[in-house]
Short mmCIF file of C-alpha atoms in Angstrom, two decimals:
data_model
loop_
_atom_site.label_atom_id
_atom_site.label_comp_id
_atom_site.label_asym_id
_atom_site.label_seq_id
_atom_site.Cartn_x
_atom_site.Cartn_y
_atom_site.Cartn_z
CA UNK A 197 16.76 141.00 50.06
CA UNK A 198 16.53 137.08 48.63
CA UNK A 199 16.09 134.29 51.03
CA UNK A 200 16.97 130.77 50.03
CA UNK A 201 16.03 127.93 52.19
CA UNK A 202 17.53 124.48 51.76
CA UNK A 203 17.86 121.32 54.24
CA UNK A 204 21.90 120.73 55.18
CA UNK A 205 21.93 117.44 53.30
CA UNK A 206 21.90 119.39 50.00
CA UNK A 207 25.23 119.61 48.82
CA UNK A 208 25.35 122.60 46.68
CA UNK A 209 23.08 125.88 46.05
CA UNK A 210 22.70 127.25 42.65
CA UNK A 211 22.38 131.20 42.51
CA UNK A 212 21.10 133.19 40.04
CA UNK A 213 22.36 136.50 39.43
CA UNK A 214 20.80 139.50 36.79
CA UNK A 215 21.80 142.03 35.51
CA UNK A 216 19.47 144.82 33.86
CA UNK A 217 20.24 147.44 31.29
CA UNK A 218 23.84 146.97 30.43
CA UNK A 219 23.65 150.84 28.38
CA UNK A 220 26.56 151.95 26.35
CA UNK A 221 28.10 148.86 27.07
CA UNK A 222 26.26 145.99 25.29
CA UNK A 223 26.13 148.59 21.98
CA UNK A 224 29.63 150.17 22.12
CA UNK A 225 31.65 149.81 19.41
CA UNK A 226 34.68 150.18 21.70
CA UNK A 227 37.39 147.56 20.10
CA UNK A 228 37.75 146.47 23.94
CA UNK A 229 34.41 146.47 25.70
CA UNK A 230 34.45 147.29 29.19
CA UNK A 231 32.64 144.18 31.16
CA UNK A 232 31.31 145.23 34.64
CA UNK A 233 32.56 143.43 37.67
CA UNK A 234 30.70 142.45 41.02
CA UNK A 235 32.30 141.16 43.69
CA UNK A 236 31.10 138.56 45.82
CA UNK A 237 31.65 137.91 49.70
CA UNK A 238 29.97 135.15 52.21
CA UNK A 239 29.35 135.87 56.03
CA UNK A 240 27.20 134.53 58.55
CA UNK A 241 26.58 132.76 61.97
CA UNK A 242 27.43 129.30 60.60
CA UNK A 243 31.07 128.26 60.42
CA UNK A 244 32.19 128.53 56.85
CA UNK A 245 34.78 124.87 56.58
CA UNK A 246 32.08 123.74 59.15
CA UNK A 247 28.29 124.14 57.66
CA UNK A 248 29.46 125.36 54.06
CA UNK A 249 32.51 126.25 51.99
CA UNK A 250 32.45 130.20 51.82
CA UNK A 251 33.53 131.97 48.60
CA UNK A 252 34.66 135.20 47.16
CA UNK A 253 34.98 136.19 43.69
CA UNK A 254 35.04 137.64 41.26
CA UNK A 255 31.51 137.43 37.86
CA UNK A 256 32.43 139.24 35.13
CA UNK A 257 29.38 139.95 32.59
CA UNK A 258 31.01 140.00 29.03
CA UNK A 259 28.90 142.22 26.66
CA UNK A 260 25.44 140.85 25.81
CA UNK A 261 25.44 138.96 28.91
CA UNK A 262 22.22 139.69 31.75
CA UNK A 263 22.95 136.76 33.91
CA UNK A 264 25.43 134.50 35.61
CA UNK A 265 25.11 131.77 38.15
CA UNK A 266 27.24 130.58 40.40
CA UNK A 267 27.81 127.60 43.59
CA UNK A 268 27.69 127.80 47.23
CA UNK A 269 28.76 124.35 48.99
CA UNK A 270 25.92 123.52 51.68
CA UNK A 271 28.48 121.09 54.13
CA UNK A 272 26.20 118.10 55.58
CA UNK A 273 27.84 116.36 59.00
CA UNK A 274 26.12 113.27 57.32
CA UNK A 275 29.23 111.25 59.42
CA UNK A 276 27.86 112.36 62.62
CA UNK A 277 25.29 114.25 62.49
CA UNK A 278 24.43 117.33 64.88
CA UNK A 279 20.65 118.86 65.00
CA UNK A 280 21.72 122.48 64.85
CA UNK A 281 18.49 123.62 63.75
CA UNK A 282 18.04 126.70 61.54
CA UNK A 283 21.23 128.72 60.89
CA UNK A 284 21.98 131.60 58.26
CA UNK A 285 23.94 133.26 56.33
CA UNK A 286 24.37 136.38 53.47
CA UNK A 287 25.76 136.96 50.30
CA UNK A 288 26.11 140.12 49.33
CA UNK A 289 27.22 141.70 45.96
CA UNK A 290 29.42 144.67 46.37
CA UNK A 291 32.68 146.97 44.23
CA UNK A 292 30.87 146.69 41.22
CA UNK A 293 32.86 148.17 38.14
CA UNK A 294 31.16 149.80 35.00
CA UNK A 295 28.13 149.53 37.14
CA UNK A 296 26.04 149.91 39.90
CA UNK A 297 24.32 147.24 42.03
CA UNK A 298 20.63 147.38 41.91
CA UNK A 299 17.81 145.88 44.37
CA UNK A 300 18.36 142.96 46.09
CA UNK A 301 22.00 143.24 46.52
CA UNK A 302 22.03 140.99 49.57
CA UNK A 303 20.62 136.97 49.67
CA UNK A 304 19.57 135.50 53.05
CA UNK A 305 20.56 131.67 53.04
CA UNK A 306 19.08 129.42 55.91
CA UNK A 307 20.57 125.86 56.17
CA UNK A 308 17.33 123.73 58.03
CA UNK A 309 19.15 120.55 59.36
CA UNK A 310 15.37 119.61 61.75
CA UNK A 311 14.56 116.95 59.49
CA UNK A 312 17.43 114.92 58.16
CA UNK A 313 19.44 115.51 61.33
CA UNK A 314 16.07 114.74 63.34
CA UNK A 315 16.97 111.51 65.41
CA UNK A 316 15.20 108.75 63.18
CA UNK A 317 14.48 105.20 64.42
CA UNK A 318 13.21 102.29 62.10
CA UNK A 319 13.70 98.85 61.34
CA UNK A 320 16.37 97.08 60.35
CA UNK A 321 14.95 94.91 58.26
CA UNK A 322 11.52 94.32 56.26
CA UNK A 323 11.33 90.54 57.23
CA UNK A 324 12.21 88.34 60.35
CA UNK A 325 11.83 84.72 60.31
CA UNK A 326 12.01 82.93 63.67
CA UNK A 327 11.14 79.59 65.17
CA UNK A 328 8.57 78.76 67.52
CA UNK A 329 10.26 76.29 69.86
CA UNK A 330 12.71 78.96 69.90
CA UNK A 331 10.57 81.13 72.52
CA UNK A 332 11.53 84.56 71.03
CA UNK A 333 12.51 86.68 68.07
CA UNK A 334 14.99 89.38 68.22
CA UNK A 335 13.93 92.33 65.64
CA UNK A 336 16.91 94.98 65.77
CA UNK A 337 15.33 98.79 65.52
CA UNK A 338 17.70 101.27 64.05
CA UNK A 339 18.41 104.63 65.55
CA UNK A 340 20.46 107.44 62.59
CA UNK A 341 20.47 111.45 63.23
CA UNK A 342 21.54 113.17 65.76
CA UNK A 343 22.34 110.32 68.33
CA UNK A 344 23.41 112.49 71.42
CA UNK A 345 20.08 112.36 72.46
CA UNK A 346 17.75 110.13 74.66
CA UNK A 347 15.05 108.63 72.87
CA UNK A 348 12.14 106.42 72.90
CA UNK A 349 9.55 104.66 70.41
CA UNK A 350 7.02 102.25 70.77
CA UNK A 351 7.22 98.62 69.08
CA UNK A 352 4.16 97.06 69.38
CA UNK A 353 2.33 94.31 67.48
CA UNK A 354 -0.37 93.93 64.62
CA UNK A 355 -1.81 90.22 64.47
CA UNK A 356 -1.96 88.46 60.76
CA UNK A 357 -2.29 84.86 60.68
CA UNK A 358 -0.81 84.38 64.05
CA UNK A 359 -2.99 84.95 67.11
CA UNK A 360 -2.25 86.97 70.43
CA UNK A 361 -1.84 84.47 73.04
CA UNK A 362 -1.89 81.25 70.89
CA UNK A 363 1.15 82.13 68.90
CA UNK A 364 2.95 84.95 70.70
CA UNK A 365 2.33 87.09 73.56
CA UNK A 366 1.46 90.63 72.81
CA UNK A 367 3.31 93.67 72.49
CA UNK A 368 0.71 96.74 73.37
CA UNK A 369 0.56 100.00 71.85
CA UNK A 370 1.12 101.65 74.67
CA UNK A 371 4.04 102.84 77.04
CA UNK A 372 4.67 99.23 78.28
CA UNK A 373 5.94 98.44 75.09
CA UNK A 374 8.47 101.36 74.75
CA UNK A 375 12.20 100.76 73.28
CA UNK A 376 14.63 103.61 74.49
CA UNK A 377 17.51 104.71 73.13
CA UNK A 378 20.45 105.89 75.42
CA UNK A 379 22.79 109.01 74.07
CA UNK A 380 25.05 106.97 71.23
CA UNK A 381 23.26 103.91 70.79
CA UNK A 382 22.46 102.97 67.37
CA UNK A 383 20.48 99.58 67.83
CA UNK A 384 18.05 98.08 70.19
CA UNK A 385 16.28 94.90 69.73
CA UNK A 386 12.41 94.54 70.46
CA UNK A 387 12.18 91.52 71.80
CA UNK A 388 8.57 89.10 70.76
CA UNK A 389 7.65 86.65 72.82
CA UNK A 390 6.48 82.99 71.37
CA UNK A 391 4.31 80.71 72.72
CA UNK A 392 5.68 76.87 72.35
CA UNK A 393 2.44 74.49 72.07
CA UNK A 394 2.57 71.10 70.94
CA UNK A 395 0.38 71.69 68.10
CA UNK A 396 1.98 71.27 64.85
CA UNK A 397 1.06 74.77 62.65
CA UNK A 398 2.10 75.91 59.37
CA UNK A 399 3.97 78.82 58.75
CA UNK A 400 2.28 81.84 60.45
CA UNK A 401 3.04 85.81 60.41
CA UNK A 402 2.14 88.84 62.27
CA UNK A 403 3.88 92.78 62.23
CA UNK A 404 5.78 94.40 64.20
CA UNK A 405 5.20 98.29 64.15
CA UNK A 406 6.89 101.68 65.74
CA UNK A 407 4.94 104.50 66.96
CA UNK A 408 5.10 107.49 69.24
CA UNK A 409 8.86 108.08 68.30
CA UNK A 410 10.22 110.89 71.54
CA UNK A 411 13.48 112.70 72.05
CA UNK A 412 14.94 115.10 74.29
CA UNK A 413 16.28 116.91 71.69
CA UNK A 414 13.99 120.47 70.75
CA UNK A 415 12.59 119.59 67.73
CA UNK A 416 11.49 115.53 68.87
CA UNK A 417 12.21 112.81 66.85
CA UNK A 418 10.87 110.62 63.72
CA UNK A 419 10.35 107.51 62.22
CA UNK A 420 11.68 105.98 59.21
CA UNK A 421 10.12 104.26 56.20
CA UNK A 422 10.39 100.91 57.46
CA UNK A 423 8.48 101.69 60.00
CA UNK A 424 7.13 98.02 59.99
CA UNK A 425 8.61 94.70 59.62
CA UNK A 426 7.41 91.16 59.03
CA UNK A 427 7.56 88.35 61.85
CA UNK A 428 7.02 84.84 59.93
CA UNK A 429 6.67 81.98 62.37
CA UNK A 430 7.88 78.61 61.30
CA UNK A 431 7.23 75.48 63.78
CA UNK A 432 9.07 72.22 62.12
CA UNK A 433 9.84 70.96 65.81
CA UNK A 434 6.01 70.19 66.31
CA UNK A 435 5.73 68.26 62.83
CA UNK A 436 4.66 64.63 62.84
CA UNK A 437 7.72 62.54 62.16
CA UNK A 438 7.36 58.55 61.95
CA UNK A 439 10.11 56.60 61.54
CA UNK A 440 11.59 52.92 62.80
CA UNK A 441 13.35 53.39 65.95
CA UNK A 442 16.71 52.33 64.18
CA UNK A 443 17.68 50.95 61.13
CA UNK A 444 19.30 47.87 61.54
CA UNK A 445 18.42 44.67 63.41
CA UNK A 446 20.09 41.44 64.19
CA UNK A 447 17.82 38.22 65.45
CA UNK A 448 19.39 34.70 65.57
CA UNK A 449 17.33 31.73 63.46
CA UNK A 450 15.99 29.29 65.52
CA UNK A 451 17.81 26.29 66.24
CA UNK A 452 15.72 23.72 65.31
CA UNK A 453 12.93 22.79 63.02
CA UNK A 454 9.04 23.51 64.15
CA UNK A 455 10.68 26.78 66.39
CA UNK A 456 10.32 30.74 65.40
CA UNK A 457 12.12 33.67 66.56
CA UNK A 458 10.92 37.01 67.00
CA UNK A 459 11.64 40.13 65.97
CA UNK A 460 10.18 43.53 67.84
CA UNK A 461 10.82 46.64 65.27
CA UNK A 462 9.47 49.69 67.18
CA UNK A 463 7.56 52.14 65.08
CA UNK A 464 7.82 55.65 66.56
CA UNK A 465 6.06 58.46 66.29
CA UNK A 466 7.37 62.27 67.15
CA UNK A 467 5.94 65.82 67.46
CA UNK A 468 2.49 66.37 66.80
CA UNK A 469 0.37 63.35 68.81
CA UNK A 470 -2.72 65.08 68.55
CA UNK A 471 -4.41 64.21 65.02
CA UNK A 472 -4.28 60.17 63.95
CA UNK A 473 -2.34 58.59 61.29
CA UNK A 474 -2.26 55.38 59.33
CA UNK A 475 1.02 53.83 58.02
CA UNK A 476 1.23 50.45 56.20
CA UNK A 477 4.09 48.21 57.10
CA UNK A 478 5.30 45.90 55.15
CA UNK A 479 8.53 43.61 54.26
CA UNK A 480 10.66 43.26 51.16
CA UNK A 481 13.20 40.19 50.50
CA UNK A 482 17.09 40.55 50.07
CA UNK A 483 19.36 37.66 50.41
CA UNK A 484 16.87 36.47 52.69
CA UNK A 485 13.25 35.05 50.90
CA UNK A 486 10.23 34.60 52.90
CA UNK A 487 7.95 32.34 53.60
CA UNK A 488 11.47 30.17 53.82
CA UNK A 489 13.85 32.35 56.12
CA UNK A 490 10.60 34.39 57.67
CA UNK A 491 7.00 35.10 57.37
CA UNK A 492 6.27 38.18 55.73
CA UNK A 493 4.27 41.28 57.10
CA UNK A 494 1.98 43.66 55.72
CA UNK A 495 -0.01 45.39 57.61
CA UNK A 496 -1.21 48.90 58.94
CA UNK A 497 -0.46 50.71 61.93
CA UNK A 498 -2.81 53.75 63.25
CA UNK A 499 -1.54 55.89 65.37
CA UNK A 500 -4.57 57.38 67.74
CA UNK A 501 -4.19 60.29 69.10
CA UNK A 502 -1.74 60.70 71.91
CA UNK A 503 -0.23 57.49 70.54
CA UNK A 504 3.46 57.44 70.14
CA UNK A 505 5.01 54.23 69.59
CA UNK A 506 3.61 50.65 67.99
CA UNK A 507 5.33 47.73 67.55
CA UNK A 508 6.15 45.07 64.16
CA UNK A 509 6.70 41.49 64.97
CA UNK A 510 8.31 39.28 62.36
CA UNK A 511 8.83 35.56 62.67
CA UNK A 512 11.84 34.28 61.63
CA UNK A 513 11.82 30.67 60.39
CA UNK A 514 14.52 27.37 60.56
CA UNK A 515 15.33 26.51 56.96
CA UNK A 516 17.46 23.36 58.00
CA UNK A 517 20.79 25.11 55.25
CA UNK A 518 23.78 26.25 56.72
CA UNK A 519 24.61 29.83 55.45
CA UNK A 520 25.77 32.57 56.15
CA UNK A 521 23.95 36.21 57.48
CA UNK A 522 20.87 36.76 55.44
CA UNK A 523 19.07 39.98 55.41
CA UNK A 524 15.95 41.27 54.46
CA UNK A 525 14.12 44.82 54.86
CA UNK A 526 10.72 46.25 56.29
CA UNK A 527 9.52 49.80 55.04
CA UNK A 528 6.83 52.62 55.85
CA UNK A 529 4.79 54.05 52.72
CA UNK A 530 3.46 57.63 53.91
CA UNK A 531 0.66 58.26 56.03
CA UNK A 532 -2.67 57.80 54.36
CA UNK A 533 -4.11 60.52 56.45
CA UNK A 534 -1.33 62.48 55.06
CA UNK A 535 -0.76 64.24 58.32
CA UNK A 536 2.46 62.63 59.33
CA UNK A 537 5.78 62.40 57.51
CA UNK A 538 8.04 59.28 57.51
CA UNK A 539 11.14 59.31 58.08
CA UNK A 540 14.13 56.37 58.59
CA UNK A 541 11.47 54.56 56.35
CA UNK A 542 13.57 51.56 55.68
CA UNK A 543 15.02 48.98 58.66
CA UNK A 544 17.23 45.86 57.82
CA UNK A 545 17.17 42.98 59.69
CA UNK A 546 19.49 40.70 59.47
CA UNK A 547 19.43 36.78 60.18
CA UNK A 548 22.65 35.25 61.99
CA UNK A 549 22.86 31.62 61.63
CA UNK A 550 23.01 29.91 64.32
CA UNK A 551 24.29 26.60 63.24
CA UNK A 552 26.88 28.15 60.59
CA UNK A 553 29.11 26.43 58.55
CA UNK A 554 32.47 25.12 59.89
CA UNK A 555 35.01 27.54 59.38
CA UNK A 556 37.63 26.20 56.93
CA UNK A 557 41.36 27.25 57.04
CA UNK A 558 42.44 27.52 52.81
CA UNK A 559 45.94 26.69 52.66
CA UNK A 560 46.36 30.39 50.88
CA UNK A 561 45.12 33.77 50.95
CA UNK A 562 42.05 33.67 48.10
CA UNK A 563 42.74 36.43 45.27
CA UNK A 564 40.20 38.49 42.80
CA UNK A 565 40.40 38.58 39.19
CA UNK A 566 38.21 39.79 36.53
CA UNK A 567 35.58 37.42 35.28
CA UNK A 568 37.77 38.03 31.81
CA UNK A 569 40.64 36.46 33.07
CA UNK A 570 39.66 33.56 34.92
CA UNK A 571 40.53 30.97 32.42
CA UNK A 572 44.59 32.57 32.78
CA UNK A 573 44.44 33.86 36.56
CA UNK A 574 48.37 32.86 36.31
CA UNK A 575 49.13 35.66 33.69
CA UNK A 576 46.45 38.34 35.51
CA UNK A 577 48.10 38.47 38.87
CA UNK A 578 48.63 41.91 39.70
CA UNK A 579 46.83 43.18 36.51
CA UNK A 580 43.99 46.01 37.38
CA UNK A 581 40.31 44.71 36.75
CA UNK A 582 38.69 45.11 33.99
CA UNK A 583 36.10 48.27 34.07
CA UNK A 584 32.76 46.68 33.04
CA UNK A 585 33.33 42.80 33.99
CA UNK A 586 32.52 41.25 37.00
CA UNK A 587 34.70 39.58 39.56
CA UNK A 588 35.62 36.08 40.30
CA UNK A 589 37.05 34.66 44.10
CA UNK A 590 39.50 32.33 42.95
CA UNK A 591 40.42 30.28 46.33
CA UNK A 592 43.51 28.52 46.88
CA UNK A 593 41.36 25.20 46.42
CA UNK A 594 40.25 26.32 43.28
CA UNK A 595 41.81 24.52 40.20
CA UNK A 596 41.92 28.14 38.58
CA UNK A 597 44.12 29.21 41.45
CA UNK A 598 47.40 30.70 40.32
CA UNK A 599 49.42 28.45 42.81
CA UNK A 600 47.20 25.63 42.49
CA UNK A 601 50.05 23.31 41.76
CA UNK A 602 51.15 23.97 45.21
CA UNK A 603 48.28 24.23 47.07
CA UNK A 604 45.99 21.51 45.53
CA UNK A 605 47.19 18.79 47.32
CA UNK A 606 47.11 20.73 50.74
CA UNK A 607 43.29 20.82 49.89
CA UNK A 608 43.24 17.36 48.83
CA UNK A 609 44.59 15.82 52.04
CA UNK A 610 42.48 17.96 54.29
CA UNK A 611 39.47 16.61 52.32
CA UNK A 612 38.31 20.56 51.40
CA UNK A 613 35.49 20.34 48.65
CA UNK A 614 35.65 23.98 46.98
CA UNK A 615 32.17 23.81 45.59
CA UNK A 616 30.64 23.94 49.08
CA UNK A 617 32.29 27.71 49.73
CA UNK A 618 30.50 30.27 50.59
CA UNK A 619 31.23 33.81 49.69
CA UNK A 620 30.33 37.13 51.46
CA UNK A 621 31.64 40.16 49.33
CA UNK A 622 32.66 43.43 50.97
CA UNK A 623 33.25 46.84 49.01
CA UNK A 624 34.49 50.22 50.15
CA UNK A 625 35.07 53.74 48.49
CA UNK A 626 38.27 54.25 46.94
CA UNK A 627 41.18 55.51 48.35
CA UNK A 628 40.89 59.44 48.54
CA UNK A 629 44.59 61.71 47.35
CA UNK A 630 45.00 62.38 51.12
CA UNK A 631 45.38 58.28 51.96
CA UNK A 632 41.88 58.29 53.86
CA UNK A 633 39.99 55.14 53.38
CA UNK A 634 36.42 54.17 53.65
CA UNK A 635 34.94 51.15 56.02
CA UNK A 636 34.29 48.08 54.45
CA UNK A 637 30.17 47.33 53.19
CA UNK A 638 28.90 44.20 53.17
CA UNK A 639 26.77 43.83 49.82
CA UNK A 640 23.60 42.39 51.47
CA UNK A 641 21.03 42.20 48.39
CA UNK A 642 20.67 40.27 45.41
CA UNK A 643 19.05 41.50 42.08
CA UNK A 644 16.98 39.80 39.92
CA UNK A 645 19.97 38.34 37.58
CA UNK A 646 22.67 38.13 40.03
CA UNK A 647 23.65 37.03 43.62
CA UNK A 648 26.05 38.64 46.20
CA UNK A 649 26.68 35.07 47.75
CA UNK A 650 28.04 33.53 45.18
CA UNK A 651 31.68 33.20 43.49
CA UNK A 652 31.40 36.37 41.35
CA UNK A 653 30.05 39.64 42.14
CA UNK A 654 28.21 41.31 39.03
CA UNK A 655 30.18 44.46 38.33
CA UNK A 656 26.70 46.68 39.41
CA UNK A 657 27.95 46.48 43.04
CA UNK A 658 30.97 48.12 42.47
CA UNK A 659 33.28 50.49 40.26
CA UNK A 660 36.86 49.71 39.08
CA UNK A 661 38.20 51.68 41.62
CA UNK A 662 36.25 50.60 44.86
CA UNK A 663 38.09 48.14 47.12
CA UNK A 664 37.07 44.58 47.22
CA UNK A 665 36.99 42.27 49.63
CA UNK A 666 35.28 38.58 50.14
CA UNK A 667 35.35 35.64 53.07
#
């Protein structure tokens, strides 16, 4: 007798099948050789449709031939798998024709489904990433096999660059740290506790691993290859952030000459207190220029530790001209003991005049042409601007105006001198397909050839298709 072992999960079992001397047969000059015939039959204790696909046949040996092989279908309940253990079954060779059946004539098959079908937990993944301020990380452990049963493993913890007790709280290898499995459940999470300091850390790991895998079913239970898994620890909510405290301030100029106003810009610092930094403050002009509309600052903060908010004072100075809103900026440069990061690094204060020019009624609504076509504003009404150029405020007391004929002596008689105006330019986003527009910007900063409060507006503040707007 043969015996043939092979685990359920292989699908098919080759068989080998001799044949010894063939006699008369292989030499006979017979015009129609006779060509002996075996039949083959499969029974056993395993369900044939059920644990293999049984067979019977026919192997005919055509002159000259010693051996044939033929296919048995092993059937693997890989969908839901049952642990069966070892089961058997025969195939025996029998009616042979032209011939007589030698030694072994039967073959012993055993299908062993205890280790694939064993219920096999592992995890999910090979790498977790959590946060620390968080307080936990969920790793999922996956159960396959035979899930009828009850079982249990350990998940316990392996320290790497993160400490027991300073970074998370231990997971023992021992039966306090046991995961179990109820009959049908696939996953479980095991559950690691963090520990939320204040302390800003980088990026720390440690590893999870299973052990001591149990099972009420009779032949235990195993663990898989990823029997470990990686736990990285990130911890951005403890990072040292400085910033301003906003990013936009409005103080009023003083009233009167020899008097200052003051200006309190709060410098704030977040997360991590416990190390010192040094930031340098300092101001940058925009429509506003100092040592005329304020006295500059540059200076630098430290930040000891436990220290979480400063404060910037800037003086803001009467220049004796009516205008209109200046602005100028303060920034951050980086921490020097590179420790900290700045953020919101930038604040704009603006200066609202308090003695502002008297508001003046035109006699029309001012238009905007291209620079191009301000000597012919008459012919370039309603024309698009010109990509490229800037753009003029023609007023309705301006001799350029289109309707000037009309309006000039409106202008006249209420004794309006154009050449005192003041302009403030406002630009938006275009239009988007769906009819949503944009709010309207205030262009706050002059460059070093141009100026936003003056009659044009140098086409670097907008595009062709932005919407203008000036008062």
């Amino acid at each position: 007798m043969l015996w043939y072992f092979l685990s359920s999960n292989s699908p098919l079992l080759m068989i080998l099948l001799v044949i010894g001397d063939l006699g008369p047969y292989v030499s006979s000059e017979c015009s129609v050789p006779l060509s002996p015939l075996v039949d083959i039959d499969c029974f056993s204790s395993p369900l044939a449709g059920v644990d293999y696909v049984g067979i019977s046949r026919n192997l005919d040996f055509a002159p000259g031939v010693s051996q044939q092989t033929f296919r048995v279908t092993i059937l693997d309940d890989l969908g839901q798998p049952v642990l069966e253990g070892t089961e058997t079954f025969e195939l025996i060779l029998r009616m042979p024709m032209n011939g007589i059946l030698g030694e072994p004539g039967k073959a012993t098959i055993l299908i062993n489904d205890s280790v694939s079908d064993l219920p096999k937990v592992q995890f999910h993944d090979a790498m977790y990433m959590g946060h620390e301020n968080s307080g936990q990380i969920s790793v999922v452990v996956y159960r396959s096999g035979d899930i009828s049963y009850r079982s249990t493993v350990r998940c316990y913890t392996r320290q790497g660059t993160a400490q027991v007790m300073m970074d998370f709280n231990e997971r023992p290898n021992t039966d306090a740290s046991i995961i179990t499995f109820l009959p049908g459940e696939v996953e479980k999470p095991c559950v690691l506790s963090l520990v939320d300091d204040t302390e800003h850390e980088e990026e720390e790991e440690l590893r999870l691993v299973l052990g001591s895998p149990r099972s009420e079913s009779p032949f235990g239970a195993s663990i898989g290859k990823q029997n470990e898994t990686l736990v990285k620890i990130k911890d951005e909510a403890d990072k040292a952030i400085i910033k301003f405290g906003e990013t936009k301030f409005s103080v009023s100029e003083p009233s009167g000459a020899g008097q200052v106003s003051m200006v309190k810009i709060p410098v704030l610092r977040v997360g991590d207190t416990s190390k010192v930094s040094v930031v340098r403050v300092h101001t940058k002009d925009g429509s506003a220029t100092s040592g005329e509309d304020y006295h500059p600052v540059s200076e630098d903060i430290e930040f000891k530790e436990g220290d979480t908010e400063h404060y910037i004072e800037v003086e803001i100075l009467y220049d004796g001209v009516r205008e209109m809103r200046e602005a100028f900026t303060v920034h951050l440069k980086p921490d020097e003991n590179m420790v900290a990061e700045t953020q919101m690094n930038k604040a704009i204060i603006y200066i609202e005049e308090t003695n502002s020019m008297a508001d003046v009624t035109f006699p029309s609504v001012p238009q905007v042409f291209s620079l191009l076509q301000y000597d012919d504003t008459s012919r370039a009404r309603n024309t698009p601007l010109v990509a490229g150029y800037p753009v003029v405020c023609v007023t309705a007391c301006n001799p350029k105006y289109p309707d000037y004929d009309k309006t000039g002596s409106i202008c006249i008689s209420e004794h309006i001198n154009d050449t005192l105006t003041r302009y403030r330019w406002l630009v938006s986003a275009p239009t988007s397909l769906d009819g949503v527009t944009s709010s309207m910007r205030e262009v706050d900063f002059d460059t070093f050839f141009s100026s936003s409060k003056i009659i044009t507006l140098d086409s670097v503040y907008f595009q062709v298709e932005n919407t203008l707007s000036v008062n």
